[in-house]
Coordinates of C-alpha atoms and ligand atoms in Angstrom, one line a residue:
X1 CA 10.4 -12.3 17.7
X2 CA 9.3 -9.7 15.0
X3 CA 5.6 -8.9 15.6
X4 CA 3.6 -6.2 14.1
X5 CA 1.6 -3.2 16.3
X6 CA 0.1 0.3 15.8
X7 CA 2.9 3.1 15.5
X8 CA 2.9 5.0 19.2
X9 CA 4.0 8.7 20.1
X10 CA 7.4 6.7 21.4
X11 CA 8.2 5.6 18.0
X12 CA 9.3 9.1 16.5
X13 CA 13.1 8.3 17.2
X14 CA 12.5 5.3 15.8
X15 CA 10.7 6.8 12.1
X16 CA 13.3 9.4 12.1
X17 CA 16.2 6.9 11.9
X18 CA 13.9 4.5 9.5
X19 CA 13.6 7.9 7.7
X20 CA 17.5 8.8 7.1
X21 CA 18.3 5.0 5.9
X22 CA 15.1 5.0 3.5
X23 CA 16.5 8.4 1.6
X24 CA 15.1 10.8 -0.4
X25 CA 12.4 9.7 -3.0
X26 CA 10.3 7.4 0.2
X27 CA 7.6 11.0 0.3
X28 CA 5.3 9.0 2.8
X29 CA 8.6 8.9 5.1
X30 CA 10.2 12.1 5.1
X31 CA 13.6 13.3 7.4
X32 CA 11.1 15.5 9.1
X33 CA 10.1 15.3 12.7
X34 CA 7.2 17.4 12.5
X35 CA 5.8 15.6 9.9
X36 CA 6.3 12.2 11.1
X37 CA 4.8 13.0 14.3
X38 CA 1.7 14.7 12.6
X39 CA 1.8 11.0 11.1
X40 CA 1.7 9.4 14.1
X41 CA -0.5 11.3 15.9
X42 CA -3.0 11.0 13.0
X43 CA -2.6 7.2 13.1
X44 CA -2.8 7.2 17.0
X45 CA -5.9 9.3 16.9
X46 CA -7.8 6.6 14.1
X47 CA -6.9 3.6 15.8
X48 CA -8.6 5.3 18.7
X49 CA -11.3 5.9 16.7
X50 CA -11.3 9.5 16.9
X51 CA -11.2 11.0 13.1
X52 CA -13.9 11.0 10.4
X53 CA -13.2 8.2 7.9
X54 CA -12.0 10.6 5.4
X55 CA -9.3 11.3 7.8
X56 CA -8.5 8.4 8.8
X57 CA -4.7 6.6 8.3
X58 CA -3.3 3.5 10.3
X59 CA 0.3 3.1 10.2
X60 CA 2.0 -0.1 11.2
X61 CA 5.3 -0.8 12.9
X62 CA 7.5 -3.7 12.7
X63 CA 9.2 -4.0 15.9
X64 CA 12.3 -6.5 17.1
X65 CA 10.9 -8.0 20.0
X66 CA 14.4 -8.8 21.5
X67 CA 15.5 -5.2 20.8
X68 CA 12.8 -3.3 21.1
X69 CA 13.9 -1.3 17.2
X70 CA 11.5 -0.5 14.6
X71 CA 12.5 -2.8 11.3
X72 CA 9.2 -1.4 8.9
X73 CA 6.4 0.3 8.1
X74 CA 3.3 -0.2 6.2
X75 CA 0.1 2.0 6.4
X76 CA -3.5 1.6 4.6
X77 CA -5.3 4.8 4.2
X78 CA -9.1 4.4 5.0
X79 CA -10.8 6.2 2.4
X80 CA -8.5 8.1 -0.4
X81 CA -9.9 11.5 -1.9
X82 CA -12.9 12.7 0.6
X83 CA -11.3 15.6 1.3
X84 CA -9.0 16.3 -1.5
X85 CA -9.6 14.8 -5.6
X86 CA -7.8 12.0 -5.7
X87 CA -6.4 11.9 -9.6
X88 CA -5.3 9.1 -11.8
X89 CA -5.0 8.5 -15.3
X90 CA -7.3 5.8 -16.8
X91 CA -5.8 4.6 -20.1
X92 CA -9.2 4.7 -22.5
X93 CA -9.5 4.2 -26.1
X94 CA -11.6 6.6 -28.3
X95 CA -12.8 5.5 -31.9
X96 CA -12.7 7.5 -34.6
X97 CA -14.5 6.0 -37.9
X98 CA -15.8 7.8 -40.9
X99 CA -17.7 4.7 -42.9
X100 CA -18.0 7.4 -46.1
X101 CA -13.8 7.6 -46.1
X102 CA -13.4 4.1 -45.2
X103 CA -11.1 5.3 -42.2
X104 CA -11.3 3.5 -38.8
X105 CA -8.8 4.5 -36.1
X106 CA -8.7 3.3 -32.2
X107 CA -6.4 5.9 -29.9
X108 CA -5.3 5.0 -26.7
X109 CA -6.4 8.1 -24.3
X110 CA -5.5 9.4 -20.8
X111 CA -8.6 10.7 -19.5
X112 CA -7.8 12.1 -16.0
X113 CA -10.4 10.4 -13.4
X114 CA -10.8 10.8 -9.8
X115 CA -12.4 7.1 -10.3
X116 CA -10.6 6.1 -7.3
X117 CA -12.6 8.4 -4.8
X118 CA -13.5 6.0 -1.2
X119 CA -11.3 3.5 -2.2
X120 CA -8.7 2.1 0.8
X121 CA -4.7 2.6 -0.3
X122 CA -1.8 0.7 0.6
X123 CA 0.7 2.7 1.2
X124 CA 4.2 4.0 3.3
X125 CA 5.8 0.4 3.0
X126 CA 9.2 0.6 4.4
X127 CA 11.5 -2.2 5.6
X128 CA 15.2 -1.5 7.1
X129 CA 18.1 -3.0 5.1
X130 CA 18.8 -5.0 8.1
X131 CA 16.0 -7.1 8.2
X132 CA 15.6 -7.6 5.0
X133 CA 15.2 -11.4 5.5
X134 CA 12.9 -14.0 6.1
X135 CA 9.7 -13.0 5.7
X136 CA 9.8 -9.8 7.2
X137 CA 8.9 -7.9 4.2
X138 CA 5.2 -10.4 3.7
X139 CA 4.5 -9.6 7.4
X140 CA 4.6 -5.8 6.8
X141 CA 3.0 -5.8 3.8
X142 CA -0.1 -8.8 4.3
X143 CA -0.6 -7.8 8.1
X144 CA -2.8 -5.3 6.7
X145 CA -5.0 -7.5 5.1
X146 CA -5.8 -9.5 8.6
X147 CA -6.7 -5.6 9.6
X148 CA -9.3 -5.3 6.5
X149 CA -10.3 -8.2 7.4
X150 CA -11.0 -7.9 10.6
X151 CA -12.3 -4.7 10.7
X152 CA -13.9 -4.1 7.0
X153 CA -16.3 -1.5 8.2
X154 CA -13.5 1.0 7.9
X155 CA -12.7 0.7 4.8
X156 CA -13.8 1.0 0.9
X157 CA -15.3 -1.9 -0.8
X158 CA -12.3 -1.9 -3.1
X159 CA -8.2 -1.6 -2.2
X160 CA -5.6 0.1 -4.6
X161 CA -2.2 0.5 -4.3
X162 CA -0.3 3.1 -6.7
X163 CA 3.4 1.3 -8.2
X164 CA 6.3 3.3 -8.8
X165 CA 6.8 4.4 -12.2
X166 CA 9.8 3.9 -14.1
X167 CA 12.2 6.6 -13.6
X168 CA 16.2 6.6 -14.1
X169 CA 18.9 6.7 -11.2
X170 CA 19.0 10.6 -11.3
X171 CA 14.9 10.2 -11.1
X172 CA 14.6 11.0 -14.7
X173 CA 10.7 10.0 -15.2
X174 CA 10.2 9.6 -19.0
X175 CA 6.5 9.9 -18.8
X176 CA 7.1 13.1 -17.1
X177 CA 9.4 14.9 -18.9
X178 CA 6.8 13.9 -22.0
X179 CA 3.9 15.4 -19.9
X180 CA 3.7 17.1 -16.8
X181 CA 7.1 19.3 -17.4
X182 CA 5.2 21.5 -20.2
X183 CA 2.4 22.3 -17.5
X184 CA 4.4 22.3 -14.3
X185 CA 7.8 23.7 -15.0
X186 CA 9.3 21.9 -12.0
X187 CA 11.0 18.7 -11.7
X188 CA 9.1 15.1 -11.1
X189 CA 11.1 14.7 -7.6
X190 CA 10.0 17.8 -6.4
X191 CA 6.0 17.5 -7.5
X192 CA 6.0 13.7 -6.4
X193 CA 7.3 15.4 -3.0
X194 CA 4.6 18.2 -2.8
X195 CA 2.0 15.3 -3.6
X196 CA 3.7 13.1 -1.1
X197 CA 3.4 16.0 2.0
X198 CA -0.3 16.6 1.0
X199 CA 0.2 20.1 -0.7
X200 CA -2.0 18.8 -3.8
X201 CA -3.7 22.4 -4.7
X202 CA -0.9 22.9 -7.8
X203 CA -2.2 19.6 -9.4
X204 CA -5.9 20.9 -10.0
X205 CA -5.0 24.2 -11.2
X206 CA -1.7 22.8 -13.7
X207 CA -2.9 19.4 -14.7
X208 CA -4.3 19.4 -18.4
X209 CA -7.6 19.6 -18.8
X210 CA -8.1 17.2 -21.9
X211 CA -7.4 13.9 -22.6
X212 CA -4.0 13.2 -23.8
X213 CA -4.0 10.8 -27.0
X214 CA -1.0 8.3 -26.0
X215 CA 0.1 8.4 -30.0
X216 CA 0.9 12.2 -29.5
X217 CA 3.7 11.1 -26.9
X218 CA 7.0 10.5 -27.8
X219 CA 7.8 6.9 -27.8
X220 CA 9.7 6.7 -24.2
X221 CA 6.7 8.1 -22.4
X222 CA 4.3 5.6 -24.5
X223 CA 6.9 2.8 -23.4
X224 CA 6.4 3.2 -19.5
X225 CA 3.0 3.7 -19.3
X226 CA 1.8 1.7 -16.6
X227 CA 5.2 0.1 -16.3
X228 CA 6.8 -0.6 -12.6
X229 CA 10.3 0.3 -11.5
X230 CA 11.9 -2.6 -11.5
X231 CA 12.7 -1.8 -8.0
X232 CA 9.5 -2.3 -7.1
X233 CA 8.4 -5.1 -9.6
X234 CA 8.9 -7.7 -5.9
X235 CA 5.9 -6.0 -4.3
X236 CA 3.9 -5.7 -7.9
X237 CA 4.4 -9.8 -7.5
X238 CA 3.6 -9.9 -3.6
X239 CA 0.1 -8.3 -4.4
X240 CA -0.8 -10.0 -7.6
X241 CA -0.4 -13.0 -5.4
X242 CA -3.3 -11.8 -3.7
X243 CA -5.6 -11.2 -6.4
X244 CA -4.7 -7.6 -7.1
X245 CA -4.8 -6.6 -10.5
X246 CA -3.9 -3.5 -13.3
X247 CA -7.4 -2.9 -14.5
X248 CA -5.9 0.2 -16.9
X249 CA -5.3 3.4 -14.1
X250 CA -1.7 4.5 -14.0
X251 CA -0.1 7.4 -11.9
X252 CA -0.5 11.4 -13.4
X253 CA 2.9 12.0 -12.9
X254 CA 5.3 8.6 -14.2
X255 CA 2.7 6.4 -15.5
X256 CA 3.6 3.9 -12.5
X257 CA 0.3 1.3 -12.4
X258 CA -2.1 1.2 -10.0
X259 CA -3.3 -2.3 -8.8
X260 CA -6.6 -2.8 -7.2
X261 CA -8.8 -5.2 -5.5
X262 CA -12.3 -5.7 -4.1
X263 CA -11.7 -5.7 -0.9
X264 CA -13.2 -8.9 0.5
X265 CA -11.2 -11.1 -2.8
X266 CA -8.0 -10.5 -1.5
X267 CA -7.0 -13.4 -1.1
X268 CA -5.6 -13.1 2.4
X269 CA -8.9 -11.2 3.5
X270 CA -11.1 -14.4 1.8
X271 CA -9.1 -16.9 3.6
X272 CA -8.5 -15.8 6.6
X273 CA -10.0 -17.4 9.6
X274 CA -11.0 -16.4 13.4
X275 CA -10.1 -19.1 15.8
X276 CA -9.8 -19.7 19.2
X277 CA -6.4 -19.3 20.7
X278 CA -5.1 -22.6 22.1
X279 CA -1.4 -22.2 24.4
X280 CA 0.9 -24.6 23.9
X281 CA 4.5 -26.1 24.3
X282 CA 5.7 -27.2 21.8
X283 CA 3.5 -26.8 19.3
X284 CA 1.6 -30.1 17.8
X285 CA 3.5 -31.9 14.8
X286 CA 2.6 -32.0 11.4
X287 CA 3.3 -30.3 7.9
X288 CA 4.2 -27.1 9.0
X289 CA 3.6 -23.7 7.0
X290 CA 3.7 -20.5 7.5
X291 CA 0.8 -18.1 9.1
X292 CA 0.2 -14.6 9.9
X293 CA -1.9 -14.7 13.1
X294 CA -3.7 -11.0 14.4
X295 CA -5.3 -10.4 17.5
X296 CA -9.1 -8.7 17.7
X297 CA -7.8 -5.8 19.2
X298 CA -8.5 -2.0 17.0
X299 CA -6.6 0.1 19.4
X300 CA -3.8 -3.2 21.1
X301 CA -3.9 -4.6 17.2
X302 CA -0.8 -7.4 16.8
X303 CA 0.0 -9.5 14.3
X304 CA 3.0 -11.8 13.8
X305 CA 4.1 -15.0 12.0
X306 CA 3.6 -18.5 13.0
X307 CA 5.2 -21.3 11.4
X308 CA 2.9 -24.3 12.0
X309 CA 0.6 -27.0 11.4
X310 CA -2.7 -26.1 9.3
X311 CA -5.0 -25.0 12.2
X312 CA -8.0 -27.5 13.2
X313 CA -11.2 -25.3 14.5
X314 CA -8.2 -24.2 17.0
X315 CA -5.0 -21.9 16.3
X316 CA -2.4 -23.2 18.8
X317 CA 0.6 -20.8 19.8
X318 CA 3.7 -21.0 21.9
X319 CA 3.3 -19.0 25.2
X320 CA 5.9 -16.4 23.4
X321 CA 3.4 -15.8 20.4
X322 CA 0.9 -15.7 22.6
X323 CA 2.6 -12.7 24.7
X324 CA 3.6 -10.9 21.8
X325 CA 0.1 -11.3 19.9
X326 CA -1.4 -10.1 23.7
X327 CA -3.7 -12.7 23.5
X328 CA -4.4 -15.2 26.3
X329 CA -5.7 -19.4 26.0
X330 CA -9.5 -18.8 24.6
X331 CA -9.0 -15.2 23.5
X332 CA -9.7 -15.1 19.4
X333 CA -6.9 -14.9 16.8
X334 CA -7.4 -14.7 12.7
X335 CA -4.9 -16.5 11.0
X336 CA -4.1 -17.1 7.0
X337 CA -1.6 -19.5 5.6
X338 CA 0.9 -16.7 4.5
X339 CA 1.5 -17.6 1.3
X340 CA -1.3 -18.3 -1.5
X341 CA -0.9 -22.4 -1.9
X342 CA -0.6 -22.3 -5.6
X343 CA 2.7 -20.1 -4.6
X344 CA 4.0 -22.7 -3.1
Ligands
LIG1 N1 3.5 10.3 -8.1 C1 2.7 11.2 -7.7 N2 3.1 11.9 -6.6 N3 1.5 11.4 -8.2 C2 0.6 12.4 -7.9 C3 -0.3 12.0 -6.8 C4 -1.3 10.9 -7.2 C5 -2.2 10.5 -6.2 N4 -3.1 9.5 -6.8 C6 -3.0 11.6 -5.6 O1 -4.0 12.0 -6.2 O2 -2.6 12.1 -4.6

């Protein structure tokens, strides 16, 4: 059974070889031991409730319960730009109208913002090629939204998750090459990489200072503007599908959207439920669907699928679930039908 618990020190082995099949481009996972056991260790230290809330991160494993491997990853970031500005583009419009000529013009603008500052971010998703199949993927991504739920005091009122932008298969980002190549001489792999391993400094002092009328682009950067690779277009869907939405802030460096959400309307936060646990064999009969189910545990969080009937004012699972959830008859589990009923 695939189930869903904090990343532990143990699990650097584990990241490293998720790290080699994922390849270059995946910042948030890099080839790096150091690093990915600074990420760990970060992670371990906020699910122990040990860092400041601008410091906090909490990283996600998906393990193979048979074989003990590490399929995934999926992290939410507590509270984005407390410590560092936190940039994005908003695409604006300004007006300009002289009655006396009879001129009237409306220009789409990039006005860099830092609107995004103590927002929650969605981040570091990364599932294996091998288990790329059923479900996996929804369970990594929509376990975190049993975690907001569950424990909303650690997070911003609103959720955002930044899309990749379109870029070629030699990385070729149109936006940038319009844009960010005049003021930072390097190329889009290697400032996306600097971002991705926190060294942000370069993007305060290189990052124009004005707005950037869109009409002054040439007509490939205009055209990707908050555009997603189409590599990515699956998890745009999976999220919209929640009730997150491009409300007009795209990426500084290809354009890529960012989606957001108020917190407590994602849809998998809204509908989510905490029940009492009920064991049993085999489970009751019935139209069955499937459910992610979490445990109430912070530090011992789990969360796995269930595939059964609509729960009554009790969640009933199998004594396996129940072992790999941790949770025992009467203990309390949240559960959410996994997938939005209109989706259906
Ligand atoms: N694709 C990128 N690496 N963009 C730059 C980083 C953007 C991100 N919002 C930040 O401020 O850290």
């Amino acid at each position: 059974m695939m189930f869903i618990r904090p990343v532990e020190h143990k699990d650097l082995d584990g990241l490293m070889h998720l790290a080699k099949s994922a390849g270059i481009g995946m910042t948030s996972l890099p080839v790096n031991e150091e690093r990915l056991s600074r990420k760990i260790a970060r992670s371990v230290l906020s699910f122990a409730g040990e860092l400041d809330r601008a410091d906090q991160g909490y990283v996600f494993v998906l393990e193979d319960g048979e074989t003990g491997k590490l399929a995934g990853i999926s992290a939410i970031e507590a509270a984005v730009g407390l410590k560092e500005p936190w940039y994005n583009y908003r695409v604006g419009t300004i007006v300009h109208a002289s009655e006396e000529l009879g001129v009237y013009s409306r220009h789409e603008t990039l006005f860099l913002s830092n609107d995004h500052t103590g927002f929650s971010e969605l981040c570091s998703l990364f599932l294996h090629p091998d288990f790329r199949v059923k479900r996996n993927g929804g369970l990594l991504s929509k376990c975190r939204f049993l975690f907001l739920a569950q424990f909303p005091q650690l997070f911003g009122k609103m959720v955002v998750a930044e899309m990749r932008g379109v870029s070629d298969e030699a990385g070729r980002s149109p936006f940038w090459e319009a844009l960010g190549r005049h003021f930072f001489s390097i190329d889009f792999a290697k400032a996306d990489y600097l971002t991705g391993v926190g060294q942000k400094a370069f993007v305060a002092e290189l990052m124009p200072k004005h707005p950037v009328y869109v009409d002054f682009l040439p007509p490939d950067a205009q055209a990707v503007i908050g555009q997603t690779h189409e590599g990515t277009r699956p998890a745009v869907a999976l999220l919209e599908a929640e009730g997150f939405r491009y409300e007009g802030y795209v990426d500084i460096f290809d354009a890529g959207p960012t989606i957001q959400s108020y917190t407590s309307d994602i849809r998998a936060v809204k509908e989510s439920r905490r029940l009492p646990a009920r064991i049993v064999d085999p489970l009751p009969d019935g139209d069955k669907e499937w459910h992610l189910a979490c445990n109430d545990s912070l530090s011992g969080f789990r969360a796995a699928l269930v595939e059964c009937a609509a729960p009554q004012g009790e969640f009933c699972l199998t004594p396996e679930l129940a072992r790999a959830l941790n949770v025992q008859d009467g203990d309390h589990v949240r559960c959410v039908a996994l997938t939005p009923k209109e989706a259906v």
